[in-house]
Amino acid sequence: MIKLCCSFEVHPLSPALGAEIRGVDIASGIDDRQFADLRQAYIDHGVIFLRDQDITPEQHIAFARRWGEINVNRFFQAVATHPLIAEVRKEPGQTRNIGADWHTDHSYDQIPAMGSILYAREVPSVGGDTLFASQYAAYDALSDGLKAMLSTMHAEHSSRHVFGVDAFAASEIEDLDGRLGNTAAATQDAVHPVVIRHPLSGRSALYVNGDFTVKFAGWTQAESRPLLDYLYAHACRNEFTCRFQWRRGSMAIWDNRATQHCALNDYPGERRLMHRITLDGVALEAAMA
Ligand code: SIN
């Protein structure tokens, strides 16, 4: 159903999450009222999408600053001229893409990022879509018994096994060279509630992800594995997802506390170049706190 907001149209992509916003042009300027509506759409839908934005890196940065402080990713190659912008890039000859598995950005930080603003500069002729999954929907669909157990639990998250010195197989290092690096900086560990109260919506959301969650606090890795695997599979069930097909000039603004995402790697031989700005968040509280 199309919702007519005061200053633009909101076209939901799926019942669970995601909406395309029509009638916003960042380059022409966004007044405070339109920005407040955009922020509300972001809270309501978890991830919002804009099309046909023709913006410079400076305009991308200025737009990001309307949302909050910029949080520079330690491991992604930055745009040479604009260190606040991370490159998410795959060249025609490269094999691995960045963000291929379901995850939520920066959950290894004690204060995880609020979200990211990803802007498409170059896209493959077909493919390279991004999937998003609502972690409100994932939480809501759990049984009352599992909800009750998870609501008392915390989980440990880390960057070490994903971005650290030992994270990459020898065969991957050349492929990733110039895209991911700074392995010595992969020293972040954090403990977060398994079910968080979303800082903006107040809703309960599941907060574990296959990339960065290591184990439940107070449990061994072996004990944690079966339940974590169950939750990872549950968290991205088809009915909790939406899929975004990029065009050059498309933008996604997602909330890391309400969603997970993964980038499809189905465009061998083609280039995909995205500019990502990540935004500071707040410490996360348990839903039952
Ligand atoms: C990411 O995980 O931030 C990248 C998503 C994408 O490239 O679509």
mmCIF file of C-alpha atoms and ligand atoms in Angstrom:
data_model
loop_
_atom_site.group_PDB
_atom_site.id
_atom_site.type_symbol
_atom_site.label_atom_id
_atom_site.label_comp_id
_atom_site.label_asym_id
_atom_site.label_seq_id
_atom_site.Cartn_x
_atom_site.Cartn_y
_atom_site.Cartn_z
ATOM 1 C CA MET A 1 0.000 0.000 0.000
ATOM 2 C CA ILE A 2 1.356 3.428 -0.887
ATOM 3 C CA LYS A 3 1.410 5.792 2.059
ATOM 4 C CA LEU A 4 1.263 9.486 1.262
ATOM 5 C CA CYS A 5 3.456 11.186 3.762
ATOM 6 C CA CYS A 6 3.356 14.969 4.061
ATOM 7 C CA SER A 7 6.427 15.454 1.898
ATOM 8 C CA PHE A 8 6.939 12.252 -0.141
ATOM 9 C CA GLU A 9 5.475 8.855 -1.068
ATOM 10 C CA VAL A 10 6.347 5.698 0.887
ATOM 11 C CA HIS A 11 6.144 2.422 -1.083
ATOM 12 C CA PRO A 12 6.698 -0.617 1.187
ATOM 13 C CA LEU A 13 8.826 -3.365 -0.382
ATOM 14 C CA SER A 14 7.567 -6.194 1.798
ATOM 15 C CA PRO A 15 5.243 -6.562 4.805
ATOM 16 C CA ALA A 16 8.218 -7.179 7.098
ATOM 17 C CA LEU A 17 10.455 -4.234 6.263
ATOM 18 C CA GLY A 18 11.835 -1.861 3.671
ATOM 19 C CA ALA A 19 10.218 1.023 1.827
ATOM 20 C CA GLU A 20 11.091 2.995 -1.257
ATOM 21 C CA ILE A 21 10.745 6.730 -0.755
ATOM 22 C CA ARG A 22 9.689 8.743 -3.797
ATOM 23 C CA GLY A 23 9.853 12.503 -3.982
ATOM 24 C CA VAL A 24 13.110 13.217 -2.166
ATOM 25 C CA ASP A 25 16.096 14.741 -3.957
ATOM 26 C CA ILE A 26 19.135 15.081 -1.706
ATOM 27 C CA ALA A 27 21.032 17.293 -4.153
ATOM 28 C CA SER A 28 18.220 19.871 -4.162
ATOM 29 C CA GLY A 29 18.206 20.031 -0.373
ATOM 30 C CA ILE A 30 16.004 18.520 2.303
ATOM 31 C CA ASP A 31 14.269 20.821 4.757
ATOM 32 C CA ASP A 32 13.835 19.945 8.427
ATOM 33 C CA ARG A 33 10.261 18.768 8.019
ATOM 34 C CA GLN A 34 11.131 16.440 5.143
ATOM 35 C CA PHE A 35 14.104 15.148 7.088
ATOM 36 C CA ALA A 36 11.901 14.427 10.119
ATOM 37 C CA ASP A 37 9.518 12.456 7.851
ATOM 38 C CA LEU A 38 12.456 10.543 6.390
ATOM 39 C CA ARG A 39 13.686 9.655 9.853
ATOM 40 C CA GLN A 40 10.208 8.470 10.827
ATOM 41 C CA ALA A 41 10.014 6.281 7.695
ATOM 42 C CA TYR A 42 13.402 4.815 8.645
ATOM 43 C CA ILE A 43 12.108 4.005 12.134
ATOM 44 C CA ASP A 44 8.885 2.520 10.754
ATOM 45 C CA HIS A 45 10.432 0.378 7.983
ATOM 46 C CA GLY A 46 13.950 -0.485 9.245
ATOM 47 C CA VAL A 47 15.504 0.313 5.877
ATOM 48 C CA ILE A 48 14.511 2.948 3.325
ATOM 49 C CA PHE A 49 15.579 3.325 -0.280
ATOM 50 C CA LEU A 50 15.920 6.334 -2.557
ATOM 51 C CA ARG A 51 16.342 6.216 -6.332
ATOM 52 C CA ASP A 52 18.057 8.449 -8.877
ATOM 53 C CA GLN A 53 20.112 10.521 -6.472
ATOM 54 C CA ASP A 54 22.891 12.415 -8.217
ATOM 55 C CA ILE A 55 25.178 13.449 -5.391
ATOM 56 C CA THR A 56 28.840 14.237 -4.826
ATOM 57 C CA PRO A 57 30.798 12.673 -1.946
ATOM 58 C CA GLU A 58 30.498 16.027 -0.132
ATOM 59 C CA GLN A 59 26.698 15.883 -0.426
ATOM 60 C CA HIS A 60 26.737 12.270 0.794
ATOM 61 C CA ILE A 61 28.747 13.356 3.860
ATOM 62 C CA ALA A 62 26.529 16.384 4.531
ATOM 63 C CA PHE A 63 23.403 14.197 4.263
ATOM 64 C CA ALA A 64 24.915 11.611 6.650
ATOM 65 C CA ARG A 65 25.669 14.329 9.192
ATOM 66 C CA ARG A 66 21.947 15.129 9.357
ATOM 67 C CA TRP A 67 21.487 11.617 10.825
ATOM 68 C CA GLY A 68 24.332 11.683 13.329
ATOM 69 C CA GLU A 69 28.083 11.450 13.826
ATOM 70 C CA ILE A 70 30.006 9.540 11.175
ATOM 71 C CA ASN A 71 31.678 6.338 12.346
ATOM 72 C CA VAL A 72 34.631 5.446 10.122
ATOM 73 C CA ASN A 73 34.965 1.706 9.492
ATOM 74 C CA ARG A 74 38.449 0.504 10.478
ATOM 75 C CA PHE A 75 38.758 -2.252 7.906
ATOM 76 C CA PHE A 76 37.261 -1.065 4.622
ATOM 77 C CA GLN A 77 39.339 0.841 2.108
ATOM 78 C CA ALA A 78 38.307 4.495 2.285
ATOM 79 C CA VAL A 79 37.621 6.616 -0.784
ATOM 80 C CA ALA A 80 41.046 8.170 -1.477
ATOM 81 C CA THR A 81 39.776 11.743 -1.508
ATOM 82 C CA HIS A 82 37.153 11.309 1.235
ATOM 83 C CA PRO A 83 38.340 9.260 4.237
ATOM 84 C CA LEU A 84 34.896 9.441 5.891
ATOM 85 C CA ILE A 85 33.459 7.288 3.086
ATOM 86 C CA ALA A 86 34.181 3.548 2.901
ATOM 87 C CA GLU A 87 34.350 1.812 -0.448
ATOM 88 C CA VAL A 88 32.374 -1.392 -0.923
ATOM 89 C CA ARG A 89 33.902 -2.509 -4.189
ATOM 90 C CA LYS A 90 34.327 -5.611 -6.320
ATOM 91 C CA GLU A 91 36.349 -5.492 -9.524
ATOM 92 C CA PRO A 92 35.570 -7.707 -12.542
ATOM 93 C CA GLY A 93 38.556 -9.962 -11.806
ATOM 94 C CA GLN A 94 37.838 -10.376 -8.109
ATOM 95 C CA THR A 95 36.028 -13.324 -6.555
ATOM 96 C CA ARG A 96 34.888 -12.342 -3.068
ATOM 97 C CA ASN A 97 32.452 -9.555 -2.357
ATOM 98 C CA ILE A 98 32.172 -7.651 0.890
ATOM 99 C CA GLY A 99 29.195 -8.366 3.157
ATOM 100 C CA ALA A 100 28.230 -11.665 1.521
ATOM 101 C CA ASP A 101 26.848 -13.304 4.665
ATOM 102 C CA TRP A 102 23.952 -12.135 6.813
ATOM 103 C CA HIS A 103 25.202 -9.650 9.380
ATOM 104 C CA THR A 104 24.633 -6.390 11.160
ATOM 105 C CA ASP A 105 27.472 -3.875 10.881
ATOM 106 C CA HIS A 106 29.830 -3.173 13.772
ATOM 107 C CA SER A 107 28.102 -5.399 16.366
ATOM 108 C CA TYR A 108 31.647 -6.058 17.650
ATOM 109 C CA ASP A 109 31.765 -2.483 18.970
ATOM 110 C CA GLN A 110 30.621 -1.804 22.511
ATOM 111 C CA ILE A 111 28.530 0.991 21.071
ATOM 112 C CA PRO A 112 27.457 -0.474 17.722
ATOM 113 C CA ALA A 113 26.751 1.721 14.733
ATOM 114 C CA MET A 114 23.199 2.977 14.297
ATOM 115 C CA GLY A 115 23.155 2.231 10.591
ATOM 116 C CA SER A 116 24.671 2.942 7.230
ATOM 117 C CA ILE A 117 23.954 5.027 4.153
ATOM 118 C CA LEU A 118 25.018 3.063 1.076
ATOM 119 C CA TYR A 119 25.097 4.823 -2.277
ATOM 120 C CA ALA A 120 25.486 3.034 -5.629
ATOM 121 C CA ARG A 121 28.082 4.595 -7.928
ATOM 122 C CA GLU A 122 28.536 1.655 -10.303
ATOM 123 C CA VAL A 123 26.388 -1.474 -10.519
ATOM 124 C CA PRO A 124 26.540 -4.677 -12.569
ATOM 125 C CA SER A 125 24.181 -5.076 -15.536
ATOM 126 C CA VAL A 126 22.159 -7.532 -13.457
ATOM 127 C CA GLY A 127 22.655 -8.958 -9.947
ATOM 128 C CA GLY A 128 24.432 -7.508 -6.916
ATOM 129 C CA ASP A 129 21.154 -7.039 -5.021
ATOM 130 C CA THR A 130 21.102 -6.626 -1.254
ATOM 131 C CA LEU A 131 18.771 -8.579 1.039
ATOM 132 C CA PHE A 132 17.530 -7.194 4.342
ATOM 133 C CA ALA A 133 15.780 -9.051 7.181
ATOM 134 C CA SER A 134 13.656 -7.565 9.955
ATOM 135 C CA GLN A 135 14.879 -8.524 13.399
ATOM 136 C CA TYR A 136 11.578 -7.333 14.893
ATOM 137 C CA ALA A 137 9.768 -9.905 12.753
ATOM 138 C CA ALA A 138 12.355 -12.526 13.703
ATOM 139 C CA TYR A 139 11.844 -11.850 17.398
ATOM 140 C CA ASP A 140 8.045 -11.680 17.144
ATOM 141 C CA ALA A 141 7.891 -15.116 15.455
ATOM 142 C CA LEU A 142 9.768 -16.932 18.246
ATOM 143 C CA SER A 143 7.817 -19.049 20.718
ATOM 144 C CA ASP A 144 7.010 -17.519 24.092
ATOM 145 C CA GLY A 145 9.330 -20.076 25.712
ATOM 146 C CA LEU A 146 12.356 -19.143 23.605
ATOM 147 C CA LYS A 147 11.574 -15.426 23.896
ATOM 148 C CA ALA A 148 11.572 -15.759 27.692
ATOM 149 C CA MET A 149 14.890 -17.599 27.735
ATOM 150 C CA LEU A 150 16.640 -15.283 25.260
ATOM 151 C CA SER A 151 15.416 -12.170 27.033
ATOM 152 C CA THR A 152 17.685 -12.954 29.992
ATOM 153 C CA MET A 153 20.754 -13.726 27.863
ATOM 154 C CA HIS A 154 23.712 -11.800 26.477
ATOM 155 C CA ALA A 155 26.032 -12.714 23.607
ATOM 156 C CA GLU A 156 29.666 -11.961 22.835
ATOM 157 C CA HIS A 157 30.553 -10.358 19.511
ATOM 158 C CA SER A 158 34.019 -9.846 18.019
ATOM 159 C CA SER A 159 35.821 -8.415 14.998
ATOM 160 C CA ARG A 160 38.874 -10.667 15.451
ATOM 161 C CA HIS A 161 37.771 -13.742 13.495
ATOM 162 C CA VAL A 162 36.364 -11.640 10.626
ATOM 163 C CA PHE A 163 38.939 -8.885 10.113
ATOM 164 C CA GLY A 164 41.973 -10.041 12.145
ATOM 165 C CA VAL A 165 45.344 -11.333 10.936
ATOM 166 C CA ASP A 166 44.192 -14.951 10.879
ATOM 167 C CA ALA A 167 40.806 -14.231 9.321
ATOM 168 C CA PHE A 168 41.775 -14.563 5.675
ATOM 169 C CA ALA A 169 42.906 -17.675 3.841
ATOM 170 C CA ALA A 170 46.095 -17.201 1.804
ATOM 171 C CA SER A 171 44.021 -17.563 -1.378
ATOM 172 C CA GLU A 172 41.814 -14.622 -0.331
ATOM 173 C CA ILE A 173 44.500 -12.111 0.531
ATOM 174 C CA GLU A 174 45.333 -11.109 -3.021
ATOM 175 C CA ASP A 175 41.649 -10.997 -3.985
ATOM 176 C CA LEU A 176 40.837 -8.658 -1.080
ATOM 177 C CA ASP A 177 43.970 -6.543 -1.346
ATOM 178 C CA GLY A 178 43.085 -2.860 -1.552
ATOM 179 C CA ARG A 179 39.551 -3.493 -0.274
ATOM 180 C CA LEU A 180 39.849 -4.851 3.287
ATOM 181 C CA GLY A 181 42.880 -4.423 5.523
ATOM 182 C CA ASN A 182 44.199 -2.996 8.795
ATOM 183 C CA THR A 183 44.018 -6.462 10.361
ATOM 184 C CA ALA A 184 45.977 -5.292 13.422
ATOM 185 C CA ALA A 185 43.011 -3.095 14.380
ATOM 186 C CA ALA A 186 40.684 -6.093 14.755
ATOM 187 C CA THR A 187 40.695 -6.069 18.558
ATOM 188 C CA GLN A 188 37.072 -5.280 19.376
ATOM 189 C CA ASP A 189 34.989 -7.534 21.623
ATOM 190 C CA ALA A 190 31.593 -6.594 22.985
ATOM 191 C CA VAL A 191 28.749 -8.121 24.940
ATOM 192 C CA HIS A 192 25.170 -7.211 24.000
ATOM 193 C CA PRO A 193 21.735 -8.444 25.047
ATOM 194 C CA VAL A 194 20.378 -11.162 22.747
ATOM 195 C CA VAL A 195 17.053 -9.336 22.645
ATOM 196 C CA ILE A 196 17.416 -5.559 22.575
ATOM 197 C CA ARG A 197 14.932 -2.785 23.091
ATOM 198 C CA HIS A 198 15.274 -0.701 19.963
ATOM 199 C CA PRO A 199 16.518 2.736 21.015
ATOM 200 C CA LEU A 200 14.183 4.585 18.629
ATOM 201 C CA SER A 201 11.070 2.430 18.295
ATOM 202 C CA GLY A 202 11.075 0.761 21.723
ATOM 203 C CA ARG A 203 10.321 -2.589 20.021
ATOM 204 C CA SER A 204 12.070 -5.865 20.874
ATOM 205 C CA ALA A 205 14.549 -7.093 18.258
ATOM 206 C CA LEU A 206 16.746 -10.174 17.995
ATOM 207 C CA TYR A 207 20.414 -9.127 18.087
ATOM 208 C CA VAL A 208 22.779 -11.948 17.090
ATOM 209 C CA ASN A 209 24.371 -12.340 13.671
ATOM 210 C CA GLY A 210 26.406 -15.013 11.931
ATOM 211 C CA ASP A 211 29.397 -12.826 11.096
ATOM 212 C CA PHE A 212 30.267 -11.317 14.432
ATOM 213 C CA THR A 213 28.487 -13.164 17.279
ATOM 214 C CA VAL A 214 30.868 -15.644 18.871
ATOM 215 C CA LYS A 215 28.892 -17.273 21.693
ATOM 216 C CA PHE A 216 26.418 -16.630 24.480
ATOM 217 C CA ALA A 217 27.879 -15.000 27.580
ATOM 218 C CA GLY A 218 28.516 -17.666 30.226
ATOM 219 C CA TRP A 219 28.156 -20.500 27.686
ATOM 220 C CA THR A 220 30.941 -22.303 25.808
ATOM 221 C CA GLN A 221 31.204 -21.972 22.038
ATOM 222 C CA ALA A 222 30.173 -25.618 21.639
ATOM 223 C CA GLU A 223 27.095 -25.082 23.809
ATOM 224 C CA SER A 224 26.205 -21.878 21.973
ATOM 225 C CA ARG A 225 26.612 -23.239 18.428
ATOM 226 C CA PRO A 226 23.327 -25.163 17.989
ATOM 227 C CA LEU A 227 21.106 -22.379 19.323
ATOM 228 C CA LEU A 228 23.042 -19.671 17.478
ATOM 229 C CA ASP A 229 22.756 -21.653 14.238
ATOM 230 C CA TYR A 230 19.023 -21.987 14.814
ATOM 231 C CA LEU A 231 18.703 -18.233 15.420
ATOM 232 C CA TYR A 232 20.815 -17.290 12.371
ATOM 233 C CA ALA A 233 18.618 -19.421 10.110
ATOM 234 C CA HIS A 234 15.459 -18.126 11.770
ATOM 235 C CA ALA A 235 16.578 -14.471 11.596
ATOM 236 C CA CYS A 236 16.645 -14.425 7.794
ATOM 237 C CA ARG A 237 13.572 -16.521 6.998
ATOM 238 C CA ASN A 238 12.144 -15.448 3.640
ATOM 239 C CA GLU A 239 9.035 -13.839 5.110
ATOM 240 C CA PHE A 240 11.170 -11.500 7.252
ATOM 241 C CA THR A 241 13.096 -10.156 4.237
ATOM 242 C CA CYS A 242 12.999 -7.720 1.367
ATOM 243 C CA ARG A 243 15.311 -7.533 -1.617
ATOM 244 C CA PHE A 244 16.638 -4.337 -3.183
ATOM 245 C CA GLN A 245 17.773 -4.149 -6.805
ATOM 246 C CA TRP A 246 20.281 -1.396 -7.171
ATOM 247 C CA ARG A 247 20.562 1.088 -9.984
ATOM 248 C CA ARG A 248 23.264 3.687 -10.301
ATOM 249 C CA GLY A 249 22.223 6.547 -7.993
ATOM 250 C CA SER A 250 20.191 4.331 -5.631
ATOM 251 C CA MET A 251 20.669 4.738 -1.907
ATOM 252 C CA ALA A 252 19.800 2.528 1.074
ATOM 253 C CA ILE A 253 19.631 3.834 4.632
ATOM 254 C CA TRP A 254 19.388 0.968 7.094
ATOM 255 C CA ASP A 255 19.084 0.506 10.817
ATOM 256 C CA ASN A 256 21.561 -2.008 12.219
ATOM 257 C CA ARG A 257 19.519 -2.523 15.382
ATOM 258 C CA ALA A 258 16.341 -3.507 13.530
ATOM 259 C CA THR A 259 17.744 -5.367 10.514
ATOM 260 C CA GLN A 260 20.417 -7.669 9.158
ATOM 261 C CA HIS A 261 21.602 -7.574 5.549
ATOM 262 C CA CYS A 262 23.680 -9.507 3.034
ATOM 263 C CA ALA A 263 25.029 -8.586 -0.393
ATOM 264 C CA LEU A 264 24.578 -11.109 -3.208
ATOM 265 C CA ASN A 265 27.710 -12.144 -5.074
ATOM 266 C CA ASP A 266 26.149 -13.178 -8.392
ATOM 267 C CA TYR A 267 27.817 -10.875 -10.920
ATOM 268 C CA PRO A 268 31.180 -12.453 -11.877
ATOM 269 C CA GLY A 269 33.198 -10.402 -14.319
ATOM 270 C CA GLU A 270 31.425 -7.124 -13.544
ATOM 271 C CA ARG A 271 32.248 -4.151 -11.361
ATOM 272 C CA ARG A 272 30.189 -2.940 -8.411
ATOM 273 C CA LEU A 273 31.205 0.209 -6.549
ATOM 274 C CA MET A 274 29.283 1.498 -3.565
ATOM 275 C CA HIS A 275 30.089 4.323 -1.157
ATOM 276 C CA ARG A 276 29.149 3.634 2.446
ATOM 277 C CA ILE A 277 28.935 5.999 5.376
ATOM 278 C CA THR A 278 28.283 4.439 8.769
ATOM 279 C CA LEU A 279 26.700 6.344 11.642
ATOM 280 C CA ASP A 280 27.379 6.261 15.368
ATOM 281 C CA GLY A 281 24.825 4.536 17.559
ATOM 282 C CA VAL A 282 24.155 4.194 21.266
ATOM 283 C CA ALA A 283 24.789 1.444 23.813
ATOM 284 C CA LEU A 284 22.132 -1.258 23.539
ATOM 285 C CA GLU A 285 19.801 -2.234 26.356
ATOM 286 C CA ALA A 286 18.000 -5.498 26.946
ATOM 287 C CA ALA A 287 14.331 -5.486 26.006
ATOM 288 C CA MET A 288 13.429 -6.552 29.522
ATOM 289 C CA ALA A 289 15.762 -4.050 31.277
HETATM 290 C C1 SIN B 1 27.553 -4.079 3.467
HETATM 291 O O1 SIN B 1 27.471 -5.149 4.052
HETATM 292 O O2 SIN B 1 27.658 -3.025 4.058
HETATM 293 C C2 SIN B 1 27.517 -4.065 1.966
HETATM 294 C C3 SIN B 1 26.148 -4.212 1.420
HETATM 295 C C4 SIN B 1 26.153 -4.169 -0.080
HETATM 296 O O3 SIN B 1 27.200 -3.999 -0.690
HETATM 297 O O4 SIN B 1 25.079 -4.298 -0.662
#
